[in-house]
């Protein structure tokens, strides 16, 4: 499913997005999201190897094949739509959000990008990527978040926009609480 | 080592930073974590026989399981011969537990089933001394001779029965997904923050209150606002037993009306559930003239904290503070919803907890910042000369603030003003007694 041209376009999009996040230009970042965006991050657990059907279901979840089904109720780390992401940005804007005062120094490094046409929707492309986000707070509180993303980017008149993001962190125990975006 | 009485002056509300030191830490792993009832999990994690989860008691790894004879049991998650970790997963299903080093195997009741024969009493699998459940909450104790779980919970059971567990209307249901995250700071600071520090909320979390006031995200709108009803704190076990603290104990029809209004926007079934939940309290406590609507936050000594419980619009978060050295804590957080609530309301509950008091919520990272800023500083020589100050409300020590018409012996606990440090003083009083025992 790898498409070189789409991979180049997706890489450019993800790099632009990472620059906005690292520069704390969060309204600009919101501008890269579709109004109907879904942005989710499950909690990670160390579990025995999954049976084939469970593995298949997890893969389907990663590409967004779930909605309000009761089976999918989960204690998410992120379970966002545009309204809730906007709320998070507005909170940081109050000037009273201690967790980001001073703003964390972040470096989003994005790699291993694989993109291809979405098989179900001609407007969407599917993009897998890896990331490392290095976070520094104060003098010497440094942590690195590592993980994978399953994104769907929508072709619009204004260019590519994020319609779906599923984030899996590679941290059974998170190194710190989270006040940044991935 | 000196006695902790030299470091903690409860009468003055002063706590020396020494109690957060490495030397004290080594001793409290034994004196506090070796003797207290510690939260191990929820029975919803152990549905089938053979289901298990792994967790810790202090720094000690343990296995909690439902054995093949349908009993909730707990074992050290290390073999007795070489301290090898037995089960490397967070959760799973096992009918036999086999040590990966020497292949000594045990069934779920602890009997050896394979490997080299050992003398009786030399089994590889070591049971936790005592395991008990209270309303599907599983607790373990590593000591044989400390008080029972019921004795340790004391009057806290009244608040748990009527305002948390609600078993008469179906009880709590575990939501899949366990959050685990690292917080800076000594475990005591996190536990007593939930037990007794409602004062920090409006300051540390001012940004959340501000964004709620903007009204841009109605799902976040948790409480009816200022100047409504009564919002109090409660201490149980005060000066006599194990200290548990309950915060934002809400009294007044407005809290119910606000929940009802929000539920109506979800649908008639959700509104009906809000009524059911309120009526269940009335049925349990028919003769109390004045009674709380809910409590929102609590800590059960030493390390089980509760949050999100004050409103029907939010799930319950159970947080366990696992010590990881004197200046770091590992958090395990579960999410539970009312089993009987309609799915649309359950989803709102989970959404509200996820977005507020959870690892990536809008509250916890601000607390993280406070603890990150203070953890290292308690190590300095100068810090030892400036004890932590817990003197708020000292002049009202031990005084119940209920007006005469609220007084009723069937409503236990010491009812306190919302803002006081009395619960924290009692936390350190009891901790000191365990350490100096």
Short mmCIF file of N, CA and C in Angstrom, two decimals, chain B residues 112-283:
data_model
loop_
_atom_site.label_atom_id
_atom_site.label_comp_id
_atom_site.label_asym_id
_atom_site.label_seq_id
_atom_site.Cartn_x
_atom_site.Cartn_y
_atom_site.Cartn_z
N UNK B 112 2.13 -26.72 45.25
CA UNK B 112 3.12 -27.07 44.20
C UNK B 112 2.55 -28.14 43.28
N UNK B 113 2.81 -27.97 41.98
CA UNK B 113 2.31 -28.97 41.03
C UNK B 113 3.40 -29.55 40.14
N UNK B 114 4.56 -28.90 40.09
CA UNK B 114 5.59 -29.44 39.19
C UNK B 114 6.96 -28.98 39.65
N UNK B 115 7.99 -29.57 39.06
CA UNK B 115 9.36 -29.18 39.37
C UNK B 115 9.88 -29.99 40.55
N UNK B 116 11.07 -29.61 40.99
CA UNK B 116 11.72 -30.35 42.06
C UNK B 116 10.88 -30.30 43.33
N UNK B 117 10.73 -31.42 43.98
CA UNK B 117 9.95 -31.46 45.21
C UNK B 117 10.62 -30.59 46.27
N UNK B 118 9.83 -29.86 47.01
CA UNK B 118 10.38 -29.03 48.09
C UNK B 118 9.76 -29.47 49.40
N UNK B 119 10.46 -29.17 50.47
CA UNK B 119 9.94 -29.50 51.79
C UNK B 119 8.67 -28.68 52.03
N UNK B 120 7.71 -29.21 52.74
CA UNK B 120 6.51 -28.43 53.08
C UNK B 120 6.91 -27.12 53.76
N UNK B 121 6.28 -26.04 53.38
CA UNK B 121 6.64 -24.74 53.93
C UNK B 121 7.72 -24.04 53.12
N UNK B 122 8.32 -24.74 52.15
CA UNK B 122 9.33 -24.13 51.28
C UNK B 122 8.78 -23.89 49.88
N UNK B 123 7.47 -23.74 49.78
CA UNK B 123 6.88 -23.49 48.46
C UNK B 123 7.48 -22.23 47.86
N UNK B 124 7.51 -22.25 46.55
CA UNK B 124 8.11 -21.13 45.82
C UNK B 124 7.18 -19.91 45.82
N UNK B 125 5.86 -20.18 45.91
CA UNK B 125 4.85 -19.11 45.81
C UNK B 125 4.45 -18.68 47.21
N UNK B 126 4.67 -17.41 47.52
CA UNK B 126 4.45 -16.92 48.89
C UNK B 126 3.15 -16.14 48.96
N UNK B 127 2.20 -16.58 49.77
CA UNK B 127 0.93 -15.84 49.85
C UNK B 127 1.08 -14.51 50.60
N UNK B 128 0.26 -13.52 50.20
CA UNK B 128 0.12 -12.29 50.98
C UNK B 128 -0.64 -12.67 52.24
N UNK B 129 -0.19 -12.18 53.40
CA UNK B 129 -0.71 -12.67 54.68
C UNK B 129 -2.23 -12.63 54.74
N UNK B 130 -2.83 -11.49 54.36
CA UNK B 130 -4.29 -11.38 54.43
C UNK B 130 -4.82 -10.66 53.19
N UNK B 131 -5.92 -11.18 52.65
CA UNK B 131 -6.61 -10.56 51.52
C UNK B 131 -8.08 -10.48 51.89
N UNK B 132 -8.67 -9.30 51.74
CA UNK B 132 -10.11 -9.15 52.00
C UNK B 132 -10.69 -8.21 50.96
N UNK B 133 -12.00 -8.38 50.71
CA UNK B 133 -12.65 -7.45 49.78
C UNK B 133 -13.71 -6.67 50.53
N UNK B 134 -13.94 -5.46 50.07
CA UNK B 134 -15.04 -4.65 50.59
C UNK B 134 -15.77 -4.05 49.39
N UNK B 135 -16.98 -4.55 49.14
CA UNK B 135 -17.74 -4.03 47.99
C UNK B 135 -16.95 -4.14 46.69
N UNK B 136 -16.36 -5.28 46.44
CA UNK B 136 -15.58 -5.57 45.22
C UNK B 136 -14.23 -4.85 45.18
N UNK B 137 -13.92 -4.05 46.18
CA UNK B 137 -12.58 -3.48 46.28
C UNK B 137 -11.70 -4.49 47.02
N UNK B 138 -10.57 -4.83 46.41
CA UNK B 138 -9.70 -5.87 46.99
C UNK B 138 -8.54 -5.20 47.73
N UNK B 139 -8.33 -5.63 48.97
CA UNK B 139 -7.23 -5.10 49.77
C UNK B 139 -6.37 -6.25 50.27
N UNK B 140 -5.09 -5.98 50.48
CA UNK B 140 -4.19 -6.96 51.06
C UNK B 140 -3.37 -6.33 52.18
N UNK B 141 -2.92 -7.20 53.09
CA UNK B 141 -2.09 -6.73 54.20
C UNK B 141 -0.95 -7.74 54.38
N UNK B 142 0.27 -7.24 54.47
CA UNK B 142 1.42 -8.13 54.58
C UNK B 142 1.69 -8.57 56.01
N UNK B 143 0.89 -8.06 56.95
CA UNK B 143 1.10 -8.40 58.36
C UNK B 143 -0.09 -9.21 58.88
N UNK B 144 0.20 -10.13 59.79
CA UNK B 144 -0.85 -10.95 60.41
C UNK B 144 -1.49 -10.28 61.61
N UNK B 145 -0.81 -9.31 62.20
CA UNK B 145 -1.27 -8.87 63.52
C UNK B 145 -1.69 -7.40 63.57
N UNK B 146 -1.98 -6.79 62.40
CA UNK B 146 -2.54 -5.44 62.46
C UNK B 146 -4.07 -5.57 62.41
N UNK B 147 -4.81 -4.47 62.63
CA UNK B 147 -6.29 -4.55 62.68
C UNK B 147 -6.87 -5.13 61.37
N UNK B 148 -8.11 -5.59 61.45
CA UNK B 148 -8.77 -6.13 60.25
C UNK B 148 -9.08 -4.99 59.28
N UNK B 149 -9.45 -5.37 58.05
CA UNK B 149 -9.82 -4.35 57.06
C UNK B 149 -11.00 -3.52 57.56
N UNK B 150 -12.03 -4.19 58.11
CA UNK B 150 -13.20 -3.46 58.59
C UNK B 150 -12.81 -2.48 59.70
N UNK B 151 -11.97 -2.94 60.61
CA UNK B 151 -11.52 -2.05 61.69
C UNK B 151 -10.74 -0.87 61.12
N UNK B 152 -9.91 -1.15 60.12
CA UNK B 152 -9.09 -0.08 59.54
C UNK B 152 -9.94 0.94 58.78
N UNK B 153 -10.98 0.46 58.10
CA UNK B 153 -11.84 1.39 57.36
C UNK B 153 -12.69 2.21 58.34
N UNK B 154 -13.14 1.57 59.42
CA UNK B 154 -13.88 2.29 60.45
C UNK B 154 -15.11 2.98 59.87
N UNK B 155 -15.33 4.23 60.28
CA UNK B 155 -16.52 4.97 59.84
C UNK B 155 -16.47 5.35 58.35
N UNK B 156 -15.32 5.14 57.72
CA UNK B 156 -15.26 5.43 56.27
C UNK B 156 -16.26 4.55 55.52
N UNK B 157 -16.61 3.39 56.08
CA UNK B 157 -17.54 2.49 55.36
C UNK B 157 -18.89 3.17 55.11
N UNK B 158 -19.31 4.05 56.01
CA UNK B 158 -20.59 4.75 55.83
C UNK B 158 -20.57 5.58 54.54
N UNK B 159 -19.46 6.25 54.31
CA UNK B 159 -19.32 7.06 53.09
C UNK B 159 -19.14 6.18 51.85
N UNK B 160 -18.41 5.08 52.02
CA UNK B 160 -18.20 4.17 50.89
C UNK B 160 -19.51 3.49 50.50
N UNK B 161 -20.24 2.99 51.49
CA UNK B 161 -21.48 2.27 51.20
C UNK B 161 -22.51 3.16 50.50
N UNK B 162 -22.72 4.35 51.06
CA UNK B 162 -23.82 5.19 50.60
C UNK B 162 -23.47 6.07 49.43
N UNK B 163 -22.19 6.39 49.28
CA UNK B 163 -21.83 7.41 48.28
C UNK B 163 -20.80 6.97 47.25
N UNK B 164 -20.28 5.75 47.37
CA UNK B 164 -19.32 5.28 46.36
C UNK B 164 -19.78 3.95 45.78
N UNK B 165 -19.96 2.96 46.64
CA UNK B 165 -20.18 1.59 46.14
C UNK B 165 -21.61 1.39 45.64
N UNK B 166 -22.61 1.99 46.33
CA UNK B 166 -24.01 1.97 45.88
C UNK B 166 -24.43 0.59 45.42
N UNK B 167 -24.15 -0.41 46.22
CA UNK B 167 -24.45 -1.78 45.78
C UNK B 167 -25.94 -2.06 45.70
N UNK B 168 -26.75 -1.23 46.39
CA UNK B 168 -28.20 -1.44 46.32
C UNK B 168 -28.78 -1.03 44.97
N UNK B 169 -28.03 -0.33 44.13
CA UNK B 169 -28.52 -0.01 42.79
C UNK B 169 -27.55 -0.54 41.73
N UNK B 170 -26.84 -1.61 42.06
CA UNK B 170 -26.04 -2.28 41.03
C UNK B 170 -24.55 -2.09 41.14
N UNK B 171 -24.12 -1.13 41.96
CA UNK B 171 -22.69 -0.98 42.21
C UNK B 171 -21.91 -0.41 41.05
N UNK B 172 -20.62 -0.58 41.14
CA UNK B 172 -19.70 0.00 40.16
C UNK B 172 -19.23 -1.04 39.16
N UNK B 173 -18.98 -0.58 37.96
CA UNK B 173 -18.50 -1.44 36.87
C UNK B 173 -17.15 -0.90 36.41
N UNK B 174 -16.18 -1.80 36.28
CA UNK B 174 -14.84 -1.38 35.85
C UNK B 174 -14.83 -1.08 34.36
N UNK B 175 -14.23 0.03 33.97
CA UNK B 175 -14.06 0.36 32.56
C UNK B 175 -12.68 -0.15 32.13
N UNK B 176 -12.58 -0.86 31.00
CA UNK B 176 -11.27 -1.38 30.58
C UNK B 176 -10.27 -0.24 30.38
N UNK B 177 -9.01 -0.56 30.65
CA UNK B 177 -7.96 0.45 30.48
C UNK B 177 -7.46 0.91 31.83
N UNK B 178 -6.21 0.61 32.13
CA UNK B 178 -5.59 1.04 33.38
C UNK B 178 -4.51 2.05 33.04
N UNK B 179 -4.57 3.21 33.67
CA UNK B 179 -3.52 4.21 33.45
C UNK B 179 -2.43 4.05 34.50
N UNK B 180 -1.20 4.10 34.05
CA UNK B 180 -0.06 4.06 34.98
C UNK B 180 0.89 5.18 34.61
N UNK B 181 1.25 5.98 35.58
CA UNK B 181 2.11 7.12 35.28
C UNK B 181 2.96 7.49 36.49
N UNK B 182 3.99 8.24 36.22
CA UNK B 182 4.98 8.59 37.23
C UNK B 182 4.72 10.02 37.69
N UNK B 183 4.71 10.19 39.00
CA UNK B 183 4.59 11.55 39.56
C UNK B 183 5.82 11.81 40.42
N UNK B 184 6.34 13.03 40.39
CA UNK B 184 7.42 13.35 41.32
C UNK B 184 6.84 13.51 42.73
N UNK B 185 7.70 13.40 43.72
CA UNK B 185 7.26 13.68 45.08
C UNK B 185 7.07 12.42 45.90
N UNK B 186 7.23 12.60 47.20
CA UNK B 186 7.04 11.52 48.16
C UNK B 186 5.57 11.09 48.18
N UNK B 187 5.32 9.81 48.31
CA UNK B 187 3.95 9.28 48.27
C UNK B 187 3.03 9.95 49.29
N UNK B 188 3.57 10.32 50.44
CA UNK B 188 2.72 10.92 51.48
C UNK B 188 2.12 12.24 51.02
N UNK B 189 2.90 12.99 50.24
CA UNK B 189 2.42 14.30 49.78
C UNK B 189 1.24 14.13 48.82
N UNK B 190 1.28 13.08 47.99
CA UNK B 190 0.18 12.83 47.06
C UNK B 190 -1.05 12.34 47.81
N UNK B 191 -0.82 11.42 48.76
CA UNK B 191 -1.95 10.85 49.51
C UNK B 191 -2.64 11.92 50.35
N UNK B 192 -1.87 12.72 51.06
CA UNK B 192 -2.52 13.71 51.94
C UNK B 192 -3.11 14.88 51.14
N UNK B 193 -2.63 15.06 49.90
CA UNK B 193 -3.24 16.05 49.02
C UNK B 193 -4.69 15.66 48.73
N UNK B 194 -4.93 14.36 48.48
CA UNK B 194 -6.29 13.89 48.23
C UNK B 194 -7.08 13.77 49.53
N UNK B 195 -6.39 13.51 50.64
CA UNK B 195 -7.09 13.33 51.91
C UNK B 195 -7.61 14.65 52.46
N UNK B 196 -6.85 15.73 52.24
CA UNK B 196 -7.21 16.92 52.99
C UNK B 196 -6.95 18.28 52.37
N UNK B 197 -6.46 18.34 51.14
CA UNK B 197 -6.07 19.65 50.60
C UNK B 197 -7.02 20.13 49.52
N UNK B 198 -8.19 20.61 49.93
CA UNK B 198 -9.09 21.20 48.94
C UNK B 198 -8.69 22.65 48.65
N UNK B 199 -7.80 23.14 49.47
CA UNK B 199 -7.39 24.56 49.38
C UNK B 199 -6.61 24.83 48.10
N UNK B 200 -5.86 23.84 47.61
CA UNK B 200 -5.02 24.09 46.44
C UNK B 200 -5.83 24.17 45.15
N UNK B 201 -7.06 23.66 45.17
CA UNK B 201 -7.78 23.44 43.90
C UNK B 201 -7.98 24.74 43.13
N UNK B 202 -8.48 25.75 43.83
CA UNK B 202 -8.80 27.00 43.12
C UNK B 202 -7.54 27.73 42.63
N UNK B 203 -6.40 27.40 43.22
CA UNK B 203 -5.16 28.08 42.82
C UNK B 203 -4.42 27.25 41.78
N UNK B 204 -4.07 26.02 42.14
CA UNK B 204 -3.32 25.17 41.21
C UNK B 204 -4.12 24.94 39.92
N UNK B 205 -5.42 24.79 40.07
CA UNK B 205 -6.25 24.43 38.91
C UNK B 205 -7.09 25.60 38.41
N UNK B 206 -6.59 26.82 38.63
CA UNK B 206 -7.34 28.02 38.23
C UNK B 206 -7.67 28.00 36.73
N UNK B 207 -6.77 27.44 35.92
CA UNK B 207 -7.01 27.46 34.47
C UNK B 207 -8.24 26.63 34.10
N UNK B 208 -8.49 25.55 34.85
CA UNK B 208 -9.65 24.71 34.54
C UNK B 208 -10.93 25.46 34.92
N UNK B 209 -10.89 26.10 36.09
CA UNK B 209 -12.07 26.86 36.51
C UNK B 209 -12.35 27.98 35.51
N UNK B 210 -11.28 28.58 34.99
CA UNK B 210 -11.45 29.67 34.03
C UNK B 210 -12.06 29.17 32.72
N UNK B 211 -11.59 28.03 32.27
CA UNK B 211 -12.08 27.52 30.99
C UNK B 211 -13.51 26.98 31.15
N UNK B 212 -13.83 26.46 32.35
CA UNK B 212 -15.22 26.08 32.61
C UNK B 212 -16.13 27.31 32.54
N UNK B 213 -15.64 28.41 33.11
CA UNK B 213 -16.44 29.62 33.14
C UNK B 213 -16.70 30.16 31.73
N UNK B 214 -15.77 29.88 30.80
CA UNK B 214 -15.97 30.31 29.41
C UNK B 214 -17.13 29.56 28.76
N UNK B 215 -17.47 28.39 29.31
CA UNK B 215 -18.61 27.63 28.80
C UNK B 215 -18.41 27.04 27.42
N UNK B 216 -17.14 26.89 26.98
CA UNK B 216 -16.91 26.40 25.62
C UNK B 216 -16.98 24.88 25.54
N UNK B 217 -16.97 24.21 26.67
CA UNK B 217 -17.01 22.74 26.64
C UNK B 217 -17.97 22.25 27.72
N UNK B 218 -19.26 22.14 27.36
CA UNK B 218 -20.28 21.80 28.38
C UNK B 218 -20.03 20.46 29.06
N UNK B 219 -19.34 19.53 28.39
CA UNK B 219 -19.09 18.22 29.01
C UNK B 219 -18.19 18.34 30.24
N UNK B 220 -17.52 19.49 30.38
CA UNK B 220 -16.58 19.70 31.48
C UNK B 220 -17.22 20.38 32.68
N UNK B 221 -18.49 20.73 32.53
CA UNK B 221 -19.15 21.58 33.51
C UNK B 221 -19.66 20.76 34.69
N UNK B 222 -18.84 20.63 35.73
CA UNK B 222 -19.07 19.64 36.76
C UNK B 222 -19.96 20.07 37.91
N UNK B 223 -19.94 21.32 38.29
CA UNK B 223 -20.62 21.67 39.53
C UNK B 223 -21.40 22.96 39.33
N UNK B 224 -22.38 23.17 40.20
CA UNK B 224 -23.26 24.32 39.97
C UNK B 224 -22.63 25.68 40.27
N UNK B 225 -21.40 25.71 40.69
CA UNK B 225 -20.74 27.00 40.85
C UNK B 225 -20.70 27.46 42.29
N UNK B 226 -20.28 28.69 42.44
CA UNK B 226 -20.03 29.21 43.79
C UNK B 226 -21.32 29.55 44.53
N UNK B 227 -21.20 29.58 45.85
CA UNK B 227 -22.29 30.08 46.68
C UNK B 227 -23.50 29.18 46.73
N UNK B 228 -23.30 27.89 46.44
CA UNK B 228 -24.43 26.97 46.42
C UNK B 228 -24.22 25.89 47.46
N UNK B 229 -25.26 25.60 48.23
CA UNK B 229 -25.20 24.49 49.18
C UNK B 229 -24.02 24.61 50.12
N UNK B 230 -23.62 23.46 50.64
CA UNK B 230 -22.47 23.41 51.53
C UNK B 230 -21.46 22.42 50.98
N UNK B 231 -20.22 22.79 51.05
CA UNK B 231 -19.13 21.96 50.55
C UNK B 231 -18.17 21.80 51.71
N UNK B 232 -18.12 20.60 52.30
CA UNK B 232 -17.40 20.42 53.55
C UNK B 232 -16.35 19.32 53.41
N UNK B 233 -15.56 19.16 54.45
CA UNK B 233 -14.60 18.06 54.52
C UNK B 233 -14.99 17.17 55.69
N UNK B 234 -14.59 15.90 55.62
CA UNK B 234 -14.89 14.98 56.72
C UNK B 234 -13.65 14.16 57.05
N UNK B 235 -13.37 14.03 58.33
CA UNK B 235 -12.31 13.13 58.79
C UNK B 235 -12.97 11.94 59.48
N UNK B 236 -12.56 10.73 59.13
CA UNK B 236 -12.98 9.57 59.93
C UNK B 236 -11.74 8.97 60.58
N UNK B 237 -11.97 8.30 61.71
CA UNK B 237 -10.85 7.75 62.48
C UNK B 237 -10.07 8.82 63.21
N UNK B 238 -10.62 10.02 63.28
CA UNK B 238 -9.86 11.16 63.79
C UNK B 238 -9.33 10.91 65.21
N UNK B 239 -8.04 10.94 65.36
CA UNK B 239 -7.32 10.78 66.63
C UNK B 239 -7.56 9.46 67.32
N UNK B 240 -8.35 8.58 66.72
CA UNK B 240 -8.67 7.32 67.40
C UNK B 240 -8.33 6.10 66.55
N UNK B 241 -8.26 6.27 65.24
CA UNK B 241 -8.08 5.10 64.39
C UNK B 241 -7.27 5.44 63.16
N UNK B 242 -7.52 4.68 62.10
CA UNK B 242 -6.81 4.93 60.84
C UNK B 242 -7.47 6.14 60.18
N UNK B 243 -6.69 7.15 59.79
CA UNK B 243 -7.30 8.39 59.31
C UNK B 243 -7.65 8.35 57.81
N UNK B 244 -8.92 8.56 57.53
CA UNK B 244 -9.37 8.67 56.14
C UNK B 244 -10.00 10.05 55.96
N UNK B 245 -9.79 10.67 54.80
CA UNK B 245 -10.31 12.02 54.57
C UNK B 245 -11.24 12.05 53.38
N UNK B 246 -12.32 12.82 53.51
CA UNK B 246 -13.30 12.99 52.42
C UNK B 246 -13.44 14.47 52.15
N UNK B 247 -13.31 14.85 50.87
CA UNK B 247 -13.36 16.27 50.50
C UNK B 247 -14.56 16.56 49.60
N UNK B 248 -14.95 17.84 49.63
CA UNK B 248 -16.11 18.29 48.85
C UNK B 248 -17.30 17.38 49.14
N UNK B 249 -17.58 17.24 50.43
CA UNK B 249 -18.79 16.55 50.87
C UNK B 249 -19.92 17.56 50.65
N UNK B 250 -20.79 17.27 49.67
CA UNK B 250 -21.73 18.27 49.16
C UNK B 250 -23.10 18.08 49.80
N UNK B 251 -23.61 19.15 50.30
CA UNK B 251 -24.92 19.11 50.96
C UNK B 251 -25.77 20.21 50.35
N UNK B 252 -26.93 19.83 49.82
CA UNK B 252 -27.83 20.84 49.25
C UNK B 252 -28.46 20.33 47.97
N UNK B 253 -29.70 20.71 47.76
CA UNK B 253 -30.48 20.25 46.62
C UNK B 253 -29.87 20.72 45.29
N UNK B 254 -29.12 21.81 45.33
CA UNK B 254 -28.58 22.38 44.09
C UNK B 254 -27.67 21.40 43.36
N UNK B 255 -26.94 20.57 44.12
CA UNK B 255 -26.01 19.64 43.47
C UNK B 255 -26.78 18.60 42.66
N UNK B 256 -27.88 18.12 43.25
CA UNK B 256 -28.74 17.18 42.54
C UNK B 256 -29.39 17.86 41.33
N UNK B 257 -29.90 19.06 41.54
CA UNK B 257 -30.59 19.77 40.44
C UNK B 257 -29.64 20.00 39.27
N UNK B 258 -28.38 20.31 39.58
CA UNK B 258 -27.40 20.56 38.52
C UNK B 258 -27.12 19.27 37.74
N UNK B 259 -26.94 18.17 38.47
CA UNK B 259 -26.73 16.89 37.79
C UNK B 259 -27.94 16.55 36.91
N UNK B 260 -29.13 16.80 37.45
CA UNK B 260 -30.36 16.47 36.72
C UNK B 260 -30.46 17.28 35.43
N UNK B 261 -30.16 18.56 35.54
CA UNK B 261 -30.21 19.43 34.36
C UNK B 261 -29.25 18.93 33.29
N UNK B 262 -28.04 18.56 33.71
CA UNK B 262 -27.07 18.09 32.73
C UNK B 262 -27.47 16.74 32.15
N UNK B 263 -28.05 15.89 33.00
CA UNK B 263 -28.47 14.57 32.51
C UNK B 263 -29.59 14.71 31.49
N UNK B 264 -30.48 15.68 31.72
CA UNK B 264 -31.60 15.87 30.78
C UNK B 264 -31.10 16.21 29.38
N UNK B 265 -29.94 16.86 29.30
CA UNK B 265 -29.40 17.19 27.98
C UNK B 265 -28.84 15.94 27.29
N UNK B 266 -28.58 14.89 28.07
CA UNK B 266 -28.14 13.61 27.47
C UNK B 266 -29.35 12.78 27.07
N UNK B 267 -30.39 12.80 27.89
CA UNK B 267 -31.59 12.06 27.55
C UNK B 267 -32.39 11.69 28.78
N UNK B 268 -33.66 11.27 28.57
CA UNK B 268 -34.53 10.96 29.71
C UNK B 268 -34.02 9.80 30.57
N UNK B 269 -33.37 8.81 29.94
CA UNK B 269 -32.85 7.68 30.72
C UNK B 269 -31.75 8.14 31.68
N UNK B 270 -30.91 9.04 31.19
CA UNK B 270 -29.83 9.56 32.03
C UNK B 270 -30.41 10.33 33.21
N UNK B 271 -31.45 11.13 32.94
CA UNK B 271 -32.08 11.88 34.02
C UNK B 271 -32.69 10.94 35.05
N UNK B 272 -33.29 9.87 34.54
CA UNK B 272 -33.90 8.88 35.44
C UNK B 272 -32.83 8.26 36.36
N UNK B 273 -31.66 8.02 35.78
CA UNK B 273 -30.59 7.42 36.59
C UNK B 273 -30.12 8.37 37.69
N UNK B 274 -30.05 9.64 37.38
CA UNK B 274 -29.65 10.62 38.39
C UNK B 274 -30.64 10.60 39.56
N UNK B 275 -31.93 10.45 39.24
CA UNK B 275 -32.95 10.34 40.30
C UNK B 275 -32.77 9.04 41.08
N UNK B 276 -32.53 7.94 40.35
CA UNK B 276 -32.34 6.64 41.01
C UNK B 276 -31.20 6.70 42.00
N UNK B 277 -30.13 7.35 41.59
CA UNK B 277 -28.93 7.43 42.42
C UNK B 277 -29.21 8.23 43.69
N UNK B 278 -29.95 9.32 43.53
CA UNK B 278 -30.28 10.14 44.69
C UNK B 278 -31.26 9.40 45.61
N UNK B 279 -32.28 8.75 44.98
CA UNK B 279 -33.28 8.03 45.77
C UNK B 279 -32.65 6.89 46.57
N UNK B 280 -31.61 6.27 46.01
CA UNK B 280 -30.97 5.15 46.70
C UNK B 280 -30.38 5.62 48.03
N UNK B 281 -29.83 6.82 48.04
CA UNK B 281 -29.29 7.37 49.29
C UNK B 281 -30.43 7.60 50.27
N UNK B 282 -31.54 8.15 49.78
CA UNK B 282 -32.70 8.40 50.66
C UNK B 282 -33.23 7.11 51.25
N UNK B 283 -33.24 6.04 50.43
CA UNK B 283 -33.73 4.76 50.94
C UNK B 283 -32.81 4.17 52.00
#
